[in-house]
Coordinates of C-alpha atoms in Angstrom, one line a residue:
X10 CA 76.1 88.6 72.6
X11 CA 78.5 91.3 73.5
X12 CA 81.2 93.4 72.1
X13 CA 82.6 93.5 68.6
X14 CA 86.2 94.2 69.8
X15 CA 86.9 96.6 66.8
X16 CA 83.8 98.6 67.7
X17 CA 84.8 98.6 71.4
X18 CA 88.2 99.9 70.5
X19 CA 86.8 102.7 68.4
X20 CA 84.3 103.6 71.1
X21 CA 86.9 103.7 73.9
X22 CA 90.1 104.9 72.0
X23 CA 89.6 108.5 73.0
X24 CA 89.8 107.6 76.7
X25 CA 92.7 105.3 76.9
X26 CA 95.9 106.8 78.3
X27 CA 99.2 105.5 77.3
X28 CA 102.8 106.3 78.3
X29 CA 103.4 110.0 77.8
X30 CA 99.7 110.7 77.0
X31 CA 97.6 113.3 78.7
X32 CA 95.2 112.3 81.3
X33 CA 91.5 112.6 80.6
X34 CA 90.1 116.1 81.0
X35 CA 88.7 117.3 84.2
X36 CA 84.9 116.7 84.8
X37 CA 82.4 118.0 87.4
X38 CA 78.8 117.5 88.4
X39 CA 76.1 119.7 87.1
X40 CA 73.9 121.8 89.3
X41 CA 70.3 121.3 88.3
X42 CA 67.4 123.7 89.3
X43 CA 66.3 122.8 92.9
X44 CA 69.7 121.5 94.2
X45 CA 69.7 122.1 98.0
X46 CA 72.4 124.4 99.2
X47 CA 73.3 122.7 102.4
X48 CA 75.0 119.4 103.4
X49 CA 73.5 116.2 102.2
X50 CA 70.3 115.3 104.0
X51 CA 66.9 113.8 103.3
X52 CA 66.1 117.1 101.6
X53 CA 68.2 115.9 98.7
X54 CA 65.8 113.0 98.0
X55 CA 63.4 115.2 96.0
X56 CA 66.3 116.6 94.0
X57 CA 67.7 113.1 93.1
X58 CA 64.3 111.7 92.3
X59 CA 63.7 110.7 88.7
X60 CA 60.5 112.3 87.7
X61 CA 60.9 113.0 84.0
X62 CA 60.0 110.3 81.5
X63 CA 62.9 108.5 79.8
X64 CA 63.0 108.2 76.1
X65 CA 61.4 105.1 74.6
X66 CA 60.7 103.7 78.1
X67 CA 57.0 102.6 77.5
X68 CA 56.4 100.7 80.6
X69 CA 56.0 101.6 84.3
X70 CA 59.6 101.8 85.4
X71 CA 60.4 101.3 89.0
X72 CA 60.7 104.4 91.1
X73 CA 64.3 105.6 91.1
X74 CA 66.9 108.3 92.2
X75 CA 69.9 109.3 90.4
X76 CA 72.7 111.9 90.5
X77 CA 76.3 112.8 91.7
X78 CA 77.5 112.6 95.2
X79 CA 80.7 113.8 96.6
X80 CA 83.5 111.4 97.8
X81 CA 84.8 114.0 100.3
X82 CA 88.3 114.0 98.9
X83 CA 90.2 117.0 100.2
X84 CA 91.3 119.5 97.5
X85 CA 89.2 117.8 94.9
X86 CA 85.6 119.1 95.4
X87 CA 84.7 118.0 91.9
X88 CA 85.4 114.3 92.6
X89 CA 82.0 112.5 92.7
X90 CA 80.4 109.1 92.2
X91 CA 77.3 108.8 90.1
X92 CA 74.6 106.5 91.2
X93 CA 71.2 105.2 89.9
X94 CA 69.1 103.6 92.6
X95 CA 65.9 101.6 91.9
X96 CA 63.3 100.7 94.5
X97 CA 62.1 97.2 94.9
X98 CA 58.6 98.7 95.8
X99 CA 57.4 102.2 95.6
X100 CA 58.8 104.0 98.7
X101 CA 61.0 101.2 99.9
X102 CA 64.2 103.1 99.6
X103 CA 63.1 106.1 101.7
X104 CA 61.1 104.1 104.2
X105 CA 62.2 103.3 107.7
X106 CA 63.1 99.6 107.2
X107 CA 65.2 96.6 108.1
X108 CA 65.1 95.1 104.6
X109 CA 68.5 94.3 102.8
X110 CA 69.6 96.4 99.9
X111 CA 72.3 95.9 97.2
X112 CA 75.1 97.8 95.3
X113 CA 76.3 96.7 91.9
X114 CA 79.8 97.5 90.6
X115 CA 81.2 96.6 87.3
X116 CA 85.0 96.2 86.7
X117 CA 87.5 97.3 84.0
X118 CA 89.2 99.0 85.7
X119 CA 87.3 101.9 84.4
X120 CA 84.0 100.1 83.4
X121 CA 80.8 102.0 84.1
X122 CA 78.3 100.1 86.3
X123 CA 75.6 101.7 84.2
X124 CA 76.8 99.5 81.3
X125 CA 76.0 96.5 83.6
X126 CA 72.6 98.1 84.3
X127 CA 71.9 98.4 80.7
X128 CA 73.1 95.0 79.4
X129 CA 73.1 92.7 82.5
X130 CA 71.1 93.1 85.6
X131 CA 69.2 96.5 85.6
X132 CA 65.6 97.2 84.7
X133 CA 66.3 99.0 81.4
X134 CA 67.9 97.1 78.6
X135 CA 69.1 98.2 75.1
X136 CA 68.6 96.1 72.0
X137 CA 71.1 95.8 69.1
X138 CA 69.0 98.3 67.2
X139 CA 69.4 100.6 70.1
X140 CA 65.7 100.2 71.1
X141 CA 64.9 100.2 74.8
X142 CA 63.1 97.2 76.5
X143 CA 62.2 96.0 79.9
X144 CA 64.4 93.4 81.6
X145 CA 62.1 91.2 83.6
X146 CA 65.0 89.7 85.5
X147 CA 66.3 93.0 86.9
X148 CA 67.9 92.7 90.4
X149 CA 65.8 95.4 91.8
X150 CA 63.0 92.9 91.8
X151 CA 64.8 91.2 94.7
X152 CA 65.9 94.2 96.7
X153 CA 66.4 98.0 96.4
X154 CA 69.5 98.1 94.2
X155 CA 72.0 100.9 93.6
X156 CA 74.3 100.9 90.5
X157 CA 77.4 103.1 91.1
X158 CA 80.0 104.3 88.6
X159 CA 83.4 104.1 90.3
X160 CA 86.3 104.9 90.8
X161 CA 86.1 108.7 90.2
X162 CA 86.3 109.5 86.5
X163 CA 84.5 106.3 85.5
X164 CA 81.2 106.5 83.4
X165 CA 79.4 109.6 84.8
X166 CA 81.5 109.8 88.0
X167 CA 83.5 113.0 87.8
X168 CA 87.1 113.8 88.6
X169 CA 89.6 116.6 88.5
X170 CA 92.4 115.8 86.0
X171 CA 94.8 115.3 88.8
X172 CA 92.1 113.7 90.9
X173 CA 92.0 110.2 89.7
X174 CA 92.7 107.6 92.3
X175 CA 96.4 106.6 93.0
X176 CA 95.6 103.0 94.1
X177 CA 93.0 100.6 95.5
X178 CA 93.4 102.2 98.9
X179 CA 92.1 105.5 97.5
X180 CA 89.4 103.6 95.6
X181 CA 88.1 102.3 98.9
X182 CA 88.5 105.7 100.8
X183 CA 86.5 107.5 98.0
X184 CA 83.8 104.8 98.1
X185 CA 83.5 105.1 101.9
X186 CA 83.3 108.9 101.6
X187 CA 80.5 108.4 99.1
X188 CA 78.6 106.0 101.3
X189 CA 78.8 108.4 104.2
X190 CA 77.0 111.0 102.1
X191 CA 74.5 108.5 100.5
X192 CA 73.1 107.5 103.9
X193 CA 72.7 111.2 104.7
X194 CA 70.2 111.3 101.9
X195 CA 68.7 107.9 102.6
X196 CA 69.1 107.4 106.4
X197 CA 67.7 103.9 106.6
X198 CA 70.5 102.7 104.4
X199 CA 72.9 103.1 107.4
X200 CA 71.4 100.2 109.4
X201 CA 69.9 98.1 106.7
X202 CA 72.0 95.0 105.7
X203 CA 74.1 95.9 102.6
X204 CA 75.0 93.3 100.0
X205 CA 77.9 94.5 98.0
X206 CA 78.0 92.8 94.6
X207 CA 80.0 93.0 91.5
X208 CA 82.0 91.3 88.7
X209 CA 85.4 91.1 87.0
X210 CA 87.7 93.9 88.2
X211 CA 85.3 94.5 91.1
X212 CA 87.0 91.3 92.4
X213 CA 89.8 93.8 93.3
X214 CA 87.6 96.8 94.2
X215 CA 85.3 95.0 96.6
X216 CA 88.0 93.3 98.9
X217 CA 89.8 96.7 99.2
X218 CA 86.5 98.3 100.1
X219 CA 85.7 95.6 102.6
X220 CA 89.1 95.9 104.1
X221 CA 88.7 99.7 104.6
X222 CA 85.2 99.0 106.1
X223 CA 86.7 96.8 108.8
X224 CA 89.2 99.5 109.7
X225 CA 86.4 101.9 110.6
X226 CA 85.2 102.3 114.2
X227 CA 81.9 103.7 112.9
X228 CA 81.3 102.5 109.4
X229 CA 78.5 104.3 107.4
X230 CA 76.7 101.2 106.4
X231 CA 76.0 97.7 107.8
X232 CA 77.9 95.4 105.4
X233 CA 76.3 92.0 105.6
X234 CA 77.6 90.1 102.5
X235 CA 79.9 90.5 99.6
X236 CA 79.4 88.7 96.3
X237 CA 82.0 88.6 93.6
X238 CA 81.5 87.2 90.1
X239 CA 84.3 86.1 87.8
X240 CA 86.6 88.3 89.8
X241 CA 90.1 89.2 89.7
X242 CA 90.9 88.0 93.2
X243 CA 94.4 86.5 92.4
X244 CA 97.4 87.5 90.4
X245 CA 97.4 87.6 86.6
X246 CA 98.9 84.1 86.2
X247 CA 96.3 82.8 88.7
X248 CA 93.3 84.0 86.8
X249 CA 94.6 84.2 83.3
X250 CA 97.3 81.6 82.7
X251 CA 96.7 78.8 85.3
X252 CA 93.2 77.9 84.2
X253 CA 94.0 77.4 80.5
X254 CA 94.1 73.6 80.3
X255 CA 90.8 73.4 82.3
X256 CA 89.2 75.9 79.9
X257 CA 90.4 73.6 77.0
X258 CA 89.0 70.4 78.8
X259 CA 85.7 72.3 79.3
X260 CA 85.6 73.3 75.6
X261 CA 87.8 70.9 73.6
X262 CA 86.3 72.4 70.5
X263 CA 88.9 75.2 71.1
X264 CA 91.7 72.7 70.0
X265 CA 89.5 70.7 67.5
X266 CA 89.3 67.8 70.1
X267 CA 93.1 67.1 69.4
X268 CA 94.6 65.0 72.1
X269 CA 98.2 65.9 71.1
X270 CA 97.5 69.7 71.5
X271 CA 95.9 69.0 74.8
X272 CA 98.9 67.2 76.0
X273 CA 101.0 70.2 75.0
X274 CA 98.9 72.4 77.2
X275 CA 99.1 70.1 80.1
X276 CA 102.9 69.8 79.8
X277 CA 103.4 73.6 79.6
X278 CA 101.1 74.1 82.6
X279 CA 103.2 71.6 84.6
X280 CA 106.6 73.2 83.4
X281 CA 105.3 76.6 84.3
X282 CA 104.2 75.5 87.8
X283 CA 100.6 76.2 87.2
X284 CA 99.3 72.6 87.8
X285 CA 98.5 73.2 91.5
X286 CA 97.1 70.3 93.4
X287 CA 93.8 71.3 95.1
X288 CA 93.2 69.3 98.3
X289 CA 90.2 69.5 100.7
X290 CA 91.1 71.1 103.0
X291 CA 94.3 72.6 101.4
X292 CA 97.4 71.2 102.9
X293 CA 99.4 74.5 102.8
X294 CA 99.7 77.8 100.9
X295 CA 100.3 77.8 97.3
X296 CA 103.6 79.2 95.9
X297 CA 103.8 82.5 94.3
X298 CA 103.1 81.8 90.6
X299 CA 105.7 83.3 88.2
X300 CA 105.5 84.0 84.6
X301 CA 108.2 83.0 81.9
X302 CA 108.7 85.3 78.9
X303 CA 109.2 83.8 75.4
X304 CA 112.7 83.3 74.4
X305 CA 112.0 83.2 70.6
X306 CA 113.5 86.5 69.3
X307 CA 110.5 87.2 67.1
X308 CA 108.1 86.8 70.2
X309 CA 110.0 88.6 73.0
X310 CA 108.0 91.8 72.6
X311 CA 104.6 90.2 71.8
X312 CA 103.5 89.4 75.3
X313 CA 104.8 90.7 78.5
X314 CA 102.3 90.3 81.1
X315 CA 102.0 93.2 83.5
X316 CA 99.2 94.8 85.5
X317 CA 98.6 97.5 82.9
X318 CA 98.4 95.0 80.1
X319 CA 97.0 91.8 81.6
X320 CA 93.7 90.3 80.7
X321 CA 91.9 92.4 83.2
X322 CA 89.5 93.5 80.5
X323 CA 88.4 91.9 77.2
X324 CA 89.5 95.0 75.4
X325 CA 93.1 95.0 76.7
X326 CA 93.6 91.2 76.1
X327 CA 92.4 91.5 72.4
X328 CA 94.3 94.7 71.9
X329 CA 97.5 92.7 72.8
X330 CA 96.5 90.0 70.4
X331 CA 95.7 92.4 67.5
X332 CA 98.9 94.2 67.9
X333 CA 100.7 90.8 67.2
X334 CA 98.4 89.9 64.3
X335 CA 98.7 93.3 62.6
X336 CA 102.4 93.2 62.9
X337 CA 102.6 89.8 61.3
X338 CA 100.0 90.6 58.6
X339 CA 102.0 93.7 57.7
X340 CA 104.7 91.2 56.6
X341 CA 102.2 89.5 54.4
X342 CA 102.0 86.4 56.5
X343 CA 100.0 85.3 59.5
X344 CA 102.5 83.2 61.4
X345 CA 100.9 79.9 62.8
X346 CA 102.1 77.9 65.6
X347 CA 100.9 74.2 65.2
X348 CA 101.2 72.6 68.7
X349 CA 100.8 69.1 67.6
X350 CA 104.0 67.1 68.5
X351 CA 105.6 70.0 70.2
X352 CA 105.7 68.5 73.8
X353 CA 109.4 68.0 74.4
X354 CA 109.9 68.7 78.2
X355 CA 110.9 72.3 77.9
X356 CA 108.9 75.6 78.2
X357 CA 107.9 76.6 74.7
X358 CA 110.2 79.3 73.4
X359 CA 107.4 80.8 71.2
X360 CA 104.9 81.4 74.1
X361 CA 106.9 81.1 77.3
X362 CA 104.2 80.6 79.9
X363 CA 101.5 82.6 78.1
X364 CA 99.4 79.5 77.6
X365 CA 96.2 81.5 77.4
X366 CA 97.5 83.3 74.4
X367 CA 98.6 80.0 72.9
X368 CA 94.9 78.7 73.3
X369 CA 93.5 81.7 71.5
X370 CA 96.0 81.6 68.8
X371 CA 95.5 77.9 68.2
X372 CA 91.6 78.4 68.0
X373 CA 91.9 81.2 65.6
X374 CA 94.4 79.4 63.3
X375 CA 93.3 75.7 63.5
X376 CA 89.9 75.1 65.1
X377 CA 86.6 75.7 63.4
X378 CA 84.6 77.9 63.5
X379 CA 87.0 80.4 65.0
X380 CA 89.6 79.6 62.2
X381 CA 87.2 81.2 59.8
X382 CA 87.6 84.7 61.4
X383 CA 90.2 87.1 62.7
X384 CA 90.4 87.8 66.4
X385 CA 87.0 89.5 66.4
X386 CA 85.4 86.0 66.1
X387 CA 86.8 84.8 69.5
X388 CA 84.8 85.9 72.6
X389 CA 86.8 85.6 75.7
X390 CA 83.8 86.3 77.7
X391 CA 81.8 83.3 76.5
X392 CA 83.5 80.5 74.6
X393 CA 80.5 79.1 72.6
X394 CA 80.0 82.6 71.1
X395 CA 81.8 82.6 67.8
X396 CA 79.7 85.4 66.1
X397 CA 81.7 87.6 63.9
X398 CA 80.9 90.5 64.1
X399 CA 79.3 90.6 67.4
X400 CA 76.8 93.1 68.6
X401 CA 78.7 96.1 70.1
X402 CA 78.4 96.8 73.8
X403 CA 77.5 100.4 73.6
X404 CA 75.2 102.3 75.9
X405 CA 75.9 105.8 74.6
X406 CA 72.9 106.2 72.4
X407 CA 70.8 106.0 75.6
X408 CA 72.9 107.6 78.3
X409 CA 74.1 110.4 76.1
X410 CA 70.6 111.3 75.0
X411 CA 70.1 114.9 76.3
X412 CA 66.7 113.9 77.8
X413 CA 68.4 111.1 79.8
X414 CA 71.2 113.3 80.9
X415 CA 68.7 115.8 82.3
X416 CA 66.4 113.3 83.8
X417 CA 69.1 111.4 85.6
X418 CA 70.8 114.7 86.8
X419 CA 73.9 113.6 85.1
X420 CA 77.1 115.7 84.5
X421 CA 77.3 117.6 81.4
X422 CA 81.0 118.4 81.5
X423 CA 81.9 115.3 79.7
X424 CA 79.8 112.7 77.7
X425 CA 79.2 109.3 79.4
X426 CA 81.7 106.7 78.4
X427 CA 81.1 102.9 79.0
X428 CA 84.7 102.0 79.6
X429 CA 88.1 103.6 79.8
X430 CA 91.4 102.2 80.6
X431 CA 91.6 103.7 84.0
X432 CA 94.6 105.9 84.9
X433 CA 95.9 105.0 88.3
X434 CA 98.1 107.9 89.2
X435 CA 100.3 105.8 91.5
X436 CA 101.4 103.1 89.1
X437 CA 103.8 103.0 86.2
X438 CA 102.1 103.5 82.8
X439 CA 98.9 104.3 84.8
X440 CA 98.6 100.7 85.9
X441 CA 97.1 99.7 89.2
X442 CA 100.1 99.4 91.7
X443 CA 98.1 97.6 94.4
X444 CA 98.8 94.0 95.4
X445 CA 96.0 91.4 94.4
X446 CA 93.4 90.8 97.0
X447 CA 94.6 87.1 97.5
X448 CA 97.6 88.6 99.4
X449 CA 95.3 89.7 102.2
X450 CA 92.2 87.5 101.8
X451 CA 92.9 85.5 105.0
X452 CA 93.1 88.6 107.2
X453 CA 90.0 89.8 105.6
X454 CA 88.3 86.4 106.1
X455 CA 89.1 86.6 109.9
X456 CA 87.6 90.0 110.0
X457 CA 84.5 88.6 108.1
X458 CA 84.2 85.8 110.6
X459 CA 84.3 88.1 113.5
X460 CA 82.0 90.6 111.9
X461 CA 79.6 87.8 110.6
X462 CA 80.0 88.9 107.1
X463 CA 79.3 86.3 104.4
X464 CA 81.4 86.0 101.3
X465 CA 80.1 84.5 98.0
X466 CA 82.3 83.7 95.0
X467 CA 80.6 82.8 91.8
X468 CA 81.7 82.1 88.3
X469 CA 80.2 81.5 84.7
X470 CA 81.3 78.2 83.4
X471 CA 81.8 79.5 79.9
X472 CA 84.2 82.4 80.9
X473 CA 87.9 82.2 79.7
X474 CA 88.8 85.7 80.8
X475 CA 88.6 85.0 84.5
X476 CA 87.9 81.3 84.8
X477 CA 86.3 79.5 87.7
X478 CA 89.5 77.5 88.3
X479 CA 91.4 80.6 89.4
X480 CA 88.6 81.5 91.8
X481 CA 88.8 78.0 93.3
X482 CA 92.6 78.3 93.8
X483 CA 92.0 81.6 95.6
X484 CA 89.5 79.9 97.8
X485 CA 91.8 77.0 98.7
X486 CA 94.6 79.5 99.4
X487 CA 92.6 81.3 101.9
X488 CA 92.2 80.4 105.6
X489 CA 88.7 81.0 107.0
X490 CA 87.0 79.7 110.1
X491 CA 90.4 78.3 111.2
X492 CA 90.7 75.9 108.2
X493 CA 92.4 76.6 104.8
X494 CA 90.0 76.4 101.9
X495 CA 86.9 74.1 101.7
X496 CA 87.0 70.7 103.4
X497 CA 85.2 69.1 100.6
X498 CA 85.3 69.5 96.8
X499 CA 82.3 71.3 95.4
X500 CA 80.0 68.7 94.0
X501 CA 76.3 69.7 94.9
X502 CA 73.9 70.6 92.2
X503 CA 71.6 73.6 92.3
X504 CA 68.6 74.0 90.3
X505 CA 66.2 76.7 88.8
X506 CA 62.6 76.9 90.0
X507 CA 61.5 74.6 87.2
X508 CA 64.1 71.9 88.3
X509 CA 66.6 72.6 85.6
X510 CA 70.2 71.9 86.6
X511 CA 71.9 75.2 86.9
X512 CA 75.4 74.4 88.2
X513 CA 77.3 73.6 91.4
X514 CA 77.1 75.1 94.8
X515 CA 79.2 74.5 97.9
X516 CA 79.0 76.4 101.3
X517 CA 81.2 76.2 104.4
X518 CA 81.9 78.5 107.3
X519 CA 80.2 81.6 105.9
X520 CA 81.7 81.1 102.4
X521 CA 79.7 80.2 99.3
X522 CA 81.0 79.1 95.9
X523 CA 78.6 78.8 92.9
X524 CA 79.3 77.8 89.4
X525 CA 76.8 78.8 86.8
X526 CA 76.1 76.6 83.9
X527 CA 75.4 78.1 80.5
X528 CA 76.9 81.5 81.3
X529 CA 80.2 83.3 80.7
X530 CA 81.9 86.4 82.2
X531 CA 78.7 88.5 82.1
X532 CA 76.4 86.0 83.9
X533 CA 73.2 88.1 84.0
X534 CA 73.4 88.9 80.3
X535 CA 74.2 85.3 79.2
X536 CA 71.8 83.6 81.6
X537 CA 69.4 86.1 83.3
X538 CA 67.2 83.4 84.8
X539 CA 70.0 81.7 86.5
X540 CA 71.5 84.9 87.6
X541 CA 68.2 86.0 89.3
X542 CA 67.6 82.7 91.0
X543 CA 71.3 82.7 92.3
X544 CA 70.8 86.3 93.6
X545 CA 67.5 85.4 95.2
X546 CA 68.7 82.1 96.7
X547 CA 72.4 82.4 97.6
X548 CA 73.0 86.2 98.0
X549 CA 69.8 87.7 99.5
X550 CA 68.3 84.4 100.5
X551 CA 69.3 81.6 102.9
X552 CA 69.3 78.6 100.6
X553 CA 71.5 75.9 102.3
X554 CA 72.0 73.7 99.4
X555 CA 75.6 72.7 99.4
X556 CA 76.2 73.5 103.0
X557 CA 78.5 71.2 104.9
X558 CA 77.2 70.2 108.3
X559 CA 78.1 67.7 110.9
X560 CA 75.8 65.1 109.4
X561 CA 76.8 65.7 105.7
X562 CA 76.1 68.1 102.9
X563 CA 72.7 69.5 102.5
X564 CA 71.4 68.5 99.0
X565 CA 74.0 65.8 98.7
X566 CA 77.0 65.3 96.5
X567 CA 77.0 64.1 93.0
X568 CA 80.4 62.2 92.2
X569 CA 80.1 63.2 88.6
X570 CA 80.4 66.9 89.7
X571 CA 83.4 66.3 91.8
X572 CA 85.7 67.0 89.0
X573 CA 88.0 69.9 88.1
X574 CA 85.7 70.9 85.2
X575 CA 81.9 71.1 84.3
X576 CA 81.9 70.1 80.6
X577 CA 80.4 72.9 78.4
X578 CA 77.9 72.6 75.5
X579 CA 78.7 70.9 72.4
X580 CA 77.3 73.5 70.0
X581 CA 79.2 76.7 69.0
X582 CA 77.2 79.7 67.9
X583 CA 78.0 81.0 64.4
X584 CA 76.7 83.9 62.5
X585 CA 77.1 87.6 61.8
X586 CA 75.6 89.7 64.6
X587 CA 73.1 87.2 65.5
X588 CA 73.1 83.3 65.9
X589 CA 72.4 81.9 62.4
X590 CA 73.5 78.4 63.1
X591 CA 75.1 76.1 65.7
X592 CA 78.1 74.1 64.8
X593 CA 78.8 70.7 66.4
X594 CA 81.8 68.6 65.7
X595 CA 81.1 65.1 64.2
X596 CA 80.0 62.5 66.8
X597 CA 83.0 60.2 66.0
X598 CA 85.4 63.0 66.9
X599 CA 83.6 63.7 70.2
X600 CA 83.5 60.0 71.1
X601 CA 87.3 59.6 70.3
X602 CA 87.9 62.7 72.6
X603 CA 85.8 61.3 75.4
X604 CA 87.6 57.9 75.3
X605 CA 91.0 59.8 75.4
X606 CA 90.1 62.2 78.1
X607 CA 88.7 59.6 80.4
X608 CA 92.2 58.0 80.6
X609 CA 94.1 61.2 80.4
X610 CA 92.6 62.9 83.4
X611 CA 92.6 59.7 85.5
X612 CA 96.4 59.3 85.1
X613 CA 97.3 62.9 85.3
X614 CA 99.8 64.9 83.4
X615 CA 102.6 62.8 81.7
X616 CA 105.2 65.5 82.8
X617 CA 103.8 65.4 86.4
X618 CA 103.9 61.6 86.7
X619 CA 107.1 61.1 84.9

């Protein structure tokens, strides 16, 4: 379980810029003995090779290479990206080969991909007591895999103080510059099929990188597939606010199985214009979703969704909530907002259209077990995790060990930081000024079709931060292969090697959508078995389950899965640091809810049908 929010804030506070604050200090790569003096070439392989033993790694770790490589930004020679590359087999990264390879990017913006390596899909993992252990489900068991800290200034990647990126166009330009140098060191990577994968805010990075790739006459790599998990492809309202009632229906424990509260969420979703009707294929583009601020005088300054303050990271969302709670607690009271009976046909003055905040507030105030804790007990990454406190997500004991720093040829100018609130120099308050990828996905899809590039969008069913519903909206709003969206609603089950139901898959016209059961925002952490099977079968493999053909859908379609939600688990994990018990609501409460929801979802929103 990841991330005591208080611990995370303490860990990252030194690196979070705010209005008027100074930028993080300059950093630069470290020149270790034996560094070649010329341009990047295969001669650098021996320099980047990891040969020194890593502390507490007691097993035979896969052969790897690590270090800093320039992004070739003019006037910023210290701007580099840090990589750690693991071989599937000894010598496979340097051999002349046609085998595919992969890149992993975390999000943030400002999250180190090495944090993903250490907690999600890399071969080295860290336990709550900071001991190191082997991850048998590491993604380098499928292909040669490279974890890259980016943009510049993230994790161990270095940047001059005035060299942080201005926008996503510069993110992409830097990344292409890095790849040009990487393939000079490992020449076979230029022609081997690249699978570019990532999660969360990488849902913004990867489309911009792909867009830049298609603009090159001689790209440095052969991009074959992109795979984006729980990604920020759409606008803030699309991935944060629109999905709220679907999250509540997936996990009605969040509202204590209360039908009246559910009706409030549905009504507010309709009044805010978020109840989009998904058709297959889609019958036209969706309108631009707008947000409505609270009109209650006491709440006007409590929310304000903007790029620099949206739920693009768990840290930022909970910081926003804590600011409200701390202000209220300083008055000696914690103001509560009971939503029962408040449906009255108007947008709520207290929340405006911030339905996601309303959901979290309600759970923390009224729904057991979350109501027993403060905001630290609500995990926006994974609904059924109500541990308080949680185990902090902190890789610094490992990465800042001097032996690890030296072994990985890492910079010594600044310590490794797992996540910082990235300072985009081109945006107000250091926010990202770039338009969301959904604005150009149709153009990107056309280029992908012409270039035979496949696109995979996947989601963890237990994620509230970037819910699968928002990703489905993005898909249905995109034209690919001459048709807008999928032509059939995803309803095909996929399974693990032992036959266990793993979720839903759908494939059409070189696009794949996968919903992973029993996983949240960090799929490979929550459910490593499903994550590895997904990667093997649908990213690097050619599993055609869910593929629409002229004769039907391979693997069939289950009408029970052709719904807007996949019901979550009944049990909610409770404990301090580790799961000590699982709480399940009384069977009579659940049965009453099931009776209500069967009718409610069949008839649609009262406001919508009025």
